[in-house]
Coordinates of C-alpha atoms and ligand atoms in Angstrom, one line a residue:
X1 CA -92.4 -14.9 165.0
X2 CA -95.9 -14.2 166.4
X3 CA -98.6 -16.7 165.4
X4 CA -101.1 -15.1 163.1
X5 CA -104.4 -16.1 164.8
X6 CA -106.2 -15.6 161.5
X7 CA -104.0 -18.2 159.9
X8 CA -106.4 -21.2 159.6
X9 CA -103.5 -23.8 159.2
X10 CA -101.5 -22.7 162.3
X11 CA -104.7 -22.3 164.4
X12 CA -106.3 -25.4 163.2
X13 CA -109.4 -23.3 162.5
X14 CA -110.3 -24.9 159.2
X15 CA -109.4 -27.5 156.6
X16 CA -107.2 -26.5 153.7
X17 CA -110.3 -26.6 151.5
X18 CA -111.7 -23.6 153.3
X19 CA -108.8 -21.4 152.2
X20 CA -109.7 -21.0 148.6
X21 CA -107.0 -20.6 145.9
X22 CA -106.1 -17.0 147.0
X23 CA -105.7 -18.1 150.6
X24 CA -103.4 -21.0 149.7
X25 CA -101.3 -18.7 147.5
X26 CA -101.1 -16.1 150.2
X27 CA -99.9 -18.7 152.8
X28 CA -97.2 -19.9 150.4
X29 CA -96.2 -16.3 149.7
X30 CA -95.7 -15.6 153.3
X31 CA -94.4 -18.9 154.7
X32 CA -92.3 -20.3 151.8
X33 CA -89.1 -18.8 150.6
X34 CA -89.5 -17.3 147.2
X35 CA -87.1 -19.5 145.3
X36 CA -89.9 -20.5 142.8
X37 CA -92.4 -18.4 141.0
X38 CA -95.4 -20.8 140.5
X39 CA -98.3 -20.0 138.3
X40 CA -101.4 -19.0 140.3
X41 CA -103.1 -22.4 140.3
X42 CA -103.6 -24.5 143.5
X43 CA -104.0 -28.2 142.6
X44 CA -106.0 -30.5 144.8
X45 CA -106.3 -33.7 142.8
X46 CA -104.7 -35.2 139.7
X47 CA -105.5 -38.3 137.6
X48 CA -103.8 -39.3 134.4
X49 CA -103.2 -36.2 132.3
X50 CA -105.6 -34.0 134.1
X51 CA -105.4 -32.0 137.4
X52 CA -108.2 -30.3 139.3
X53 CA -107.7 -27.1 141.4
X54 CA -109.2 -26.3 144.7
X55 CA -112.1 -24.6 143.0
X56 CA -112.9 -27.5 140.8
X57 CA -111.4 -26.2 137.5
X58 CA -109.7 -28.8 135.4
X59 CA -106.3 -28.4 133.6
X60 CA -104.4 -30.5 131.1
X61 CA -100.9 -31.1 132.5
X62 CA -98.4 -30.3 129.8
X63 CA -95.4 -30.2 132.2
X64 CA -95.7 -33.6 133.9
X65 CA -93.5 -32.6 136.9
X66 CA -90.6 -31.9 134.5
X67 CA -90.9 -35.5 133.3
X68 CA -91.3 -37.0 136.8
X69 CA -94.9 -38.0 135.7
X70 CA -94.1 -39.7 132.4
X71 CA -96.8 -42.3 133.3
X72 CA -99.3 -39.7 134.3
X73 CA -100.7 -38.9 137.7
X74 CA -101.7 -41.9 139.8
X75 CA -100.9 -44.7 137.2
X76 CA -102.8 -47.7 138.6
X77 CA -99.8 -50.1 138.5
X78 CA -97.6 -47.6 140.3
X79 CA -100.2 -46.7 142.9
X80 CA -100.9 -50.4 143.5
X81 CA -97.2 -51.1 144.1
X82 CA -96.9 -48.2 146.5
X83 CA -100.0 -49.0 148.4
X84 CA -99.0 -52.7 148.8
X85 CA -95.5 -51.7 149.9
X86 CA -96.8 -49.1 152.4
X87 CA -98.5 -51.8 154.4
X88 CA -95.5 -54.1 154.4
X89 CA -92.2 -52.3 155.0
X90 CA -91.1 -48.8 153.8
X91 CA -87.5 -48.4 155.1
X92 CA -85.0 -50.6 156.8
X93 CA -81.8 -48.5 155.9
X94 CA -79.0 -50.0 154.0
X95 CA -77.7 -51.5 157.3
X96 CA -79.9 -54.5 156.4
X97 CA -81.2 -56.1 153.2
X98 CA -84.9 -56.0 152.3
X99 CA -86.9 -58.0 149.8
X100 CA -87.4 -55.2 147.2
X101 CA -83.7 -54.2 147.0
X102 CA -82.1 -57.1 145.0
X103 CA -85.0 -57.3 142.6
X104 CA -85.0 -53.5 142.0
X105 CA -81.3 -53.4 141.3
X106 CA -81.4 -56.5 139.0
X107 CA -84.4 -55.2 137.1
X108 CA -82.8 -51.8 136.6
X109 CA -79.6 -53.5 135.4
X110 CA -81.7 -55.4 132.9
X111 CA -83.3 -52.2 131.7
X112 CA -80.0 -50.4 131.3
X113 CA -77.9 -53.3 130.2
X114 CA -75.4 -52.6 133.0
X115 CA -73.9 -54.7 135.7
X116 CA -74.6 -52.6 138.8
X117 CA -76.6 -49.7 140.2
X118 CA -76.3 -47.2 143.0
X119 CA -79.7 -46.1 144.2
X120 CA -80.2 -42.6 145.5
X121 CA -83.1 -40.2 145.9
X122 CA -83.0 -36.9 144.1
X123 CA -81.6 -36.4 140.7
X124 CA -78.9 -34.1 142.1
X125 CA -77.7 -36.8 144.4
X126 CA -77.4 -39.2 141.5
X127 CA -75.3 -36.7 139.6
X128 CA -73.1 -36.2 142.6
X129 CA -72.7 -39.9 142.9
X130 CA -71.7 -40.1 139.2
X131 CA -69.1 -37.3 139.8
X132 CA -67.7 -39.0 142.8
X133 CA -67.4 -42.4 141.2
X134 CA -65.9 -40.9 138.0
X135 CA -63.2 -39.2 140.0
X136 CA -62.5 -42.3 142.0
X137 CA -62.2 -44.2 138.7
X138 CA -59.9 -41.5 137.4
X139 CA -57.5 -41.9 140.3
X140 CA -57.7 -45.6 140.9
X141 CA -57.9 -46.9 137.4
X142 CA -56.8 -44.2 134.9
X143 CA -53.9 -43.1 137.2
X144 CA -54.7 -39.3 137.3
X145 CA -52.5 -37.6 139.9
X146 CA -54.4 -36.9 143.2
X147 CA -56.8 -34.0 143.2
X148 CA -56.3 -33.2 139.5
X149 CA -59.2 -35.0 137.9
X150 CA -61.2 -33.0 135.5
X151 CA -64.8 -33.5 134.3
X152 CA -65.9 -31.8 131.1
X153 CA -69.4 -30.4 131.0
X154 CA -71.5 -28.5 128.5
X155 CA -72.5 -24.8 128.4
X156 CA -76.2 -24.4 129.2
X157 CA -76.2 -27.5 131.3
X158 CA -78.6 -28.3 134.1
X159 CA -77.6 -31.1 136.5
X160 CA -79.2 -30.0 139.8
X161 CA -78.7 -27.6 142.7
X162 CA -76.0 -28.8 145.0
X163 CA -72.9 -26.6 145.7
X164 CA -70.7 -28.8 143.5
X165 CA -73.3 -28.9 140.6
X166 CA -74.0 -25.2 140.5
X167 CA -70.2 -24.7 140.5
X168 CA -70.2 -25.8 136.8
X169 CA -73.5 -24.1 135.8
X170 CA -73.5 -21.0 133.6
X171 CA -77.0 -19.9 134.8
X172 CA -76.0 -16.9 137.0
X173 CA -79.3 -17.1 139.0
X174 CA -78.5 -20.7 140.0
X175 CA -74.9 -19.9 140.8
X176 CA -74.4 -16.4 142.1
X177 CA -73.4 -16.0 145.8
X178 CA -73.0 -19.7 146.4
X179 CA -69.2 -19.8 146.1
X180 CA -66.5 -20.8 146.8
X181 CA -67.1 -23.2 143.9
X182 CA -65.9 -26.8 143.5
X183 CA -63.0 -26.9 141.1
X184 CA -62.3 -29.6 138.5
X185 CA -64.9 -28.8 135.8
X186 CA -64.2 -27.6 132.3
X187 CA -67.1 -26.1 130.2
X188 CA -67.4 -26.4 126.4
X189 CA -70.1 -25.4 124.0
X190 CA -72.9 -28.1 123.8
X191 CA -72.9 -29.8 120.4
X192 CA -69.4 -29.1 119.3
X193 CA -67.2 -32.2 118.9
X194 CA -64.1 -30.0 118.2
X195 CA -64.4 -28.1 121.4
X196 CA -64.8 -31.3 123.3
X197 CA -61.8 -32.9 121.6
X198 CA -59.7 -29.8 122.4
X199 CA -60.7 -29.9 126.1
X200 CA -59.6 -33.5 126.8
X201 CA -56.3 -33.8 128.7
X202 CA -54.6 -36.7 130.4
X203 CA -56.4 -35.5 133.6
X204 CA -59.9 -35.9 132.1
X205 CA -61.8 -38.5 134.0
X206 CA -65.2 -38.0 132.4
X207 CA -67.6 -36.1 130.2
X208 CA -70.9 -35.3 131.8
X209 CA -73.7 -34.4 129.4
X210 CA -77.5 -34.3 129.0
X211 CA -78.1 -36.1 125.7
X212 CA -80.8 -33.4 125.2
X213 CA -80.7 -30.3 127.4
X214 CA -84.1 -30.0 129.1
X215 CA -83.9 -26.9 131.3
X216 CA -81.8 -25.4 128.5
X217 CA -85.0 -25.4 126.4
X218 CA -85.1 -28.9 124.9
X219 CA -81.8 -28.3 123.0
X220 CA -81.0 -31.2 120.7
X221 CA -77.4 -31.6 119.7
X222 CA -76.5 -32.1 116.0
X223 CA -77.0 -35.6 114.6
X224 CA -73.9 -37.7 115.2
X225 CA -72.7 -35.6 118.2
X226 CA -73.3 -38.3 120.9
X227 CA -71.7 -41.0 118.7
X228 CA -68.7 -38.7 118.3
X229 CA -68.5 -38.1 122.0
X230 CA -68.6 -41.8 122.6
X231 CA -65.7 -42.3 120.2
X232 CA -63.7 -39.6 121.8
X233 CA -64.2 -41.2 125.2
X234 CA -63.1 -44.5 124.0
X235 CA -60.1 -43.1 122.3
X236 CA -58.9 -41.1 125.3
X237 CA -60.0 -43.5 128.1
X238 CA -62.6 -41.1 129.5
X239 CA -66.0 -42.1 131.0
X240 CA -69.2 -40.9 129.4
X241 CA -71.8 -39.9 132.0
X242 CA -75.2 -39.4 130.5
X243 CA -77.6 -37.4 132.6
X244 CA -80.9 -39.0 131.4
X245 CA -82.8 -37.7 134.5
X246 CA -85.2 -35.7 132.3
X247 CA -84.6 -37.1 128.9
X248 CA -84.7 -40.8 129.8
X249 CA -87.3 -43.3 130.6
X250 CA -89.4 -43.0 127.5
X251 CA -89.7 -39.3 127.3
X252 CA -88.1 -39.0 123.8
X253 CA -89.7 -42.1 122.3
X254 CA -86.9 -44.4 123.3
X255 CA -86.0 -45.8 126.7
X256 CA -83.0 -43.5 126.8
X257 CA -82.3 -40.4 124.7
X258 CA -78.8 -41.9 124.0
X259 CA -80.6 -44.8 122.2
X260 CA -81.4 -42.4 119.3
X261 CA -77.7 -42.6 118.3
X262 CA -77.2 -46.2 119.6
X263 CA -74.8 -44.8 122.2
X264 CA -74.2 -46.5 125.5
X265 CA -72.7 -44.3 128.1
X266 CA -70.5 -45.6 130.9
X267 CA -72.9 -44.4 133.5
X268 CA -76.6 -43.7 133.1
X269 CA -77.9 -41.1 135.5
X270 CA -81.6 -41.6 136.2
X271 CA -84.2 -39.9 138.3
X272 CA -87.5 -38.1 138.0
X273 CA -89.8 -40.7 136.3
X274 CA -88.0 -43.5 138.1
X275 CA -90.1 -42.5 141.1
X276 CA -93.3 -42.8 139.1
X277 CA -94.3 -39.3 140.3
X278 CA -94.9 -40.8 143.8
X279 CA -91.6 -40.2 145.5
X280 CA -88.0 -39.3 144.7
X281 CA -86.1 -42.2 143.3
X282 CA -82.8 -41.8 141.5
X283 CA -79.9 -44.1 140.5
X284 CA -76.8 -44.5 138.5
X285 CA -76.2 -47.6 136.5
X286 CA -72.8 -48.8 135.2
X287 CA -70.5 -51.7 134.8
X288 CA -68.4 -53.5 137.4
X289 CA -65.1 -51.8 136.2
X290 CA -66.5 -48.5 137.5
X291 CA -69.1 -49.1 140.1
X292 CA -67.2 -52.1 141.5
X293 CA -64.7 -49.5 142.9
X294 CA -67.1 -48.5 145.6
X295 CA -66.3 -50.1 149.0
X296 CA -68.4 -50.0 152.2
X297 CA -68.4 -46.5 153.8
X298 CA -67.3 -44.7 150.7
X299 CA -70.8 -43.5 149.6
X300 CA -74.4 -43.8 150.8
X301 CA -77.8 -42.4 151.6
X302 CA -80.2 -43.1 154.5
X303 CA -83.2 -43.2 152.1
X304 CA -81.4 -44.4 148.9
X305 CA -82.8 -47.8 147.9
X306 CA -85.5 -47.8 150.5
X307 CA -88.2 -50.5 150.2
X308 CA -91.0 -48.1 149.2
X309 CA -88.8 -46.5 146.5
X310 CA -87.7 -49.9 145.2
X311 CA -91.2 -51.1 145.0
X312 CA -92.3 -48.0 143.1
X313 CA -89.2 -48.2 140.9
X314 CA -89.9 -51.8 140.0
X315 CA -93.4 -50.9 138.9
X316 CA -91.9 -48.1 136.7
X317 CA -89.3 -50.5 135.2
X318 CA -92.1 -53.0 134.5
X319 CA -94.1 -50.3 132.6
X320 CA -91.0 -49.4 130.6
X321 CA -90.3 -53.1 129.7
X322 CA -93.6 -53.2 127.8
X323 CA -92.3 -50.5 125.3
X324 CA -95.8 -49.1 125.3
X325 CA -94.8 -45.7 126.6
X326 CA -91.8 -45.3 124.3
X327 CA -94.1 -46.1 121.4
X328 CA -96.8 -43.6 122.6
X329 CA -94.2 -40.9 122.9
X330 CA -92.8 -41.5 119.4
X331 CA -96.3 -41.6 117.8
X332 CA -97.9 -38.8 119.7
X333 CA -94.7 -36.8 119.5
X334 CA -95.2 -36.7 115.7
X335 CA -98.7 -35.4 116.2
X336 CA -97.4 -32.7 118.6
X337 CA -94.7 -31.7 116.2
X338 CA -97.0 -31.4 113.2
X339 CA -99.4 -29.2 115.2
X340 CA -96.6 -27.0 116.6
X341 CA -94.9 -26.6 113.2
X342 CA -98.1 -24.9 112.0
X343 CA -97.6 -22.1 114.6
X344 CA -94.1 -21.2 113.3
X345 CA -94.4 -17.7 112.0
X346 CA -97.5 -17.1 114.0
X347 CA -96.0 -16.1 117.3
X348 CA -93.6 -19.0 117.3
X349 CA -90.0 -18.6 116.1
X350 CA -88.7 -22.2 116.4
X351 CA -89.8 -25.6 117.5
X352 CA -87.4 -28.4 118.7
X353 CA -88.8 -31.7 119.8
X354 CA -88.1 -35.3 120.3
X355 CA -91.0 -37.6 121.2
X356 CA -93.5 -35.9 123.5
X357 CA -91.0 -33.3 124.5
X358 CA -90.9 -29.9 122.8
X359 CA -89.2 -26.6 123.3
X360 CA -91.2 -23.8 121.6
X361 CA -89.4 -20.5 121.2
X362 CA -92.0 -17.7 121.4
X363 CA -91.4 -14.5 119.3
X364 CA -89.9 -12.2 122.0
X365 CA -91.6 -9.2 120.4
X366 CA -94.9 -10.9 121.1
X367 CA -94.7 -12.1 124.7
X368 CA -92.5 -13.7 127.3
X369 CA -92.8 -17.4 127.9
X370 CA -94.4 -16.6 131.3
X371 CA -97.1 -14.5 129.6
X372 CA -97.9 -17.4 127.3
X373 CA -98.1 -19.8 130.2
X374 CA -100.5 -17.5 132.0
X375 CA -102.7 -17.3 128.9
X376 CA -102.5 -21.1 128.6
X377 CA -103.5 -21.4 132.3
X378 CA -106.7 -19.3 131.6
X379 CA -107.5 -21.8 128.8
X380 CA -106.9 -24.9 131.0
X381 CA -103.4 -25.9 130.1
X382 CA -100.5 -26.1 132.5
X383 CA -97.1 -25.5 131.0
X384 CA -93.8 -24.0 132.0
X385 CA -91.5 -21.4 130.4
X386 CA -87.7 -21.7 130.5
X387 CA -85.0 -19.1 129.7
X388 CA -87.4 -16.2 129.2
X389 CA -89.0 -17.0 125.9
X390 CA -89.0 -20.8 125.5
X391 CA -92.1 -22.8 126.3
X392 CA -91.5 -26.4 127.4
X393 CA -94.1 -29.0 126.6
X394 CA -93.7 -32.4 128.2
X395 CA -97.2 -33.9 128.8
X396 CA -97.6 -37.3 130.5
X397 CA -97.1 -40.1 128.0
X398 CA -100.7 -41.3 128.7
X399 CA -102.0 -38.2 126.8
X400 CA -104.2 -38.9 123.8
X401 CA -103.9 -37.5 120.3
X402 CA -107.1 -35.5 120.8
X403 CA -105.7 -34.0 123.9
X404 CA -102.4 -33.1 122.2
X405 CA -104.3 -31.3 119.4
X406 CA -106.5 -29.6 121.9
X407 CA -103.5 -28.3 123.9
X408 CA -101.8 -26.9 120.8
X409 CA -105.1 -25.3 119.8
X410 CA -105.1 -23.5 123.2
X411 CA -101.5 -22.4 122.5
X412 CA -102.6 -21.1 119.1
X413 CA -105.5 -19.2 120.7
X414 CA -103.3 -17.9 123.5
X415 CA -100.8 -16.5 121.0
X416 CA -103.6 -14.9 119.0
X417 CA -104.9 -13.3 122.2
X418 CA -101.4 -11.9 122.8
X419 CA -101.5 -10.4 119.2
X420 CA -100.0 -13.1 116.9
X421 CA -101.4 -13.3 113.4
Ligands
PLP1 C1 -84.2 -32.3 137.2 C2 -82.9 -32.6 136.8 C3 -81.8 -32.8 137.7 C4 -82.0 -32.7 139.2 O1 -82.9 -33.5 139.7 P1 -83.5 -33.2 141.2 O2 -84.4 -34.4 141.5 O3 -84.3 -31.9 141.0 O4 -82.4 -33.0 142.1 C5 -80.6 -33.2 137.1 N1 -80.4 -33.3 135.8 C6 -81.3 -33.1 134.9 C7 -81.1 -33.2 133.5 C8 -82.6 -32.7 135.4 O5 -83.6 -32.4 134.5

C-alpha cells in the first residue's frame, strides 16, 4: 500500500506521545486486524495496580492482563530479575544448557510437587504440549490403538486459539471457518460427573479441564466435582490435565485452583502469571511416568525455556513460595465478594467468585457487559466483559482493601448511571 505521509510513525515525524489517544486508536484501527475490540484507552505506563494513559489519566486495573499480572505491573522482584538477566544472556536455544534452566525446572517442580516440566511460551502452546503428551501416553502406556485416542473436554471451555484447540471449542466466533477441525475430542457439560463418566471409553487418554472456567465467566463447578473427576480418572486409567493458566498461581487464594478440593492433576498446565506480566512463559508439569516419555526431537520450541523467561519465572515462583499472594487473594477476595453481593438485585443478577476473581452477571435488561465496562472506564476502572453480559474482575493481587471497595463503588455508580435502582 501507499505510505500515508501524514502518518507520524511511518514517516518518523513525531514520537508516539505526539499522537494523542485518538491518534493511537486511529493507527491501530487502520493497521491492526480487528480481531480485538479494545476499550478506548491508550496506556503509556503502569505500576502496581494502576495504569496511566497517554493523557495522564489514571485507572485502576481490574483485569490484570487476564491474570498475567497477578503480582501487579512492574513488581520490583520480577523487574530486578529481568533487568539482571537482560545484561547476562537472554537466549541460547535448547541446543545448549544455560544456568537458569535447571534451577527454573527444579523450582517449578518443587512448586507443583511434580517430577518434570516442559517449558513453552504461550498458554496455547502449553495446552498443545499437554494434548500431545497425553496422546503419546495413551498409545505407549495405556495401549490405545493408533490414532484412536480421545480427550474429553468441557462445554464452555477456553484453552487457547490454535487450530487444534479451537476444534474443541463451542464458541462459534472462535471456531467458525477454521476447519477442517482436529478430531479426537469429546465434549461434555462442565460440572456434570455423570456426563463425564458416560463419556469415558477404553480409548480415553485424558480429561482436559479448567478447574474454574475463566473466559466462560468465572464458572465454578459444584463442590466435589474435581474430586469426583480425579476418582474417575484413577478408576479408568485416564490422565487429568488441569488447565490452570488463568486460575492458577494464587489467583483463587491457593497456589492452584485444584488445591481447593485437594486434587492433584496428572499434568498442571501453566502460563499467564508464570511470565510475571513481562514476557510469555508457560509450562506443563507432570511425573516421570508421563513426561518421561518425551525423547529428543519429539517436541520443542525455539524460545521455550529461554534464559530470560527462566529468570523471570524463577522470580515468580519465589514470590509464590512466600504464600503472601495466595493469602492476599483469599482475604481481599472476601472483601470483594461482600461488596459485590450488595449489588445483587441492583443491576447485578449473580456473582461468582473465588479469591480475587469474580464473574458478575449484569442484568441484561439494564446494559451489556461492554456498556458497563465503558461506564467503569469513565470512572477510572479497567475491566473486561465476557459472553455479553458478564463482567470479569481480576485485579492484581497487590491491590489494597480500600482499592477493592473503591472499584466496587465505581461499579455501583456505573450501574446507577445506566438506570439500576
Ligand atoms: C489465556 C488462556 C489460555 C491461552 O493462553 P495464551 O497465552 O493466550 O495462548 C489457555 N487456557 C486458559 C484457561 C486461559 O485462560
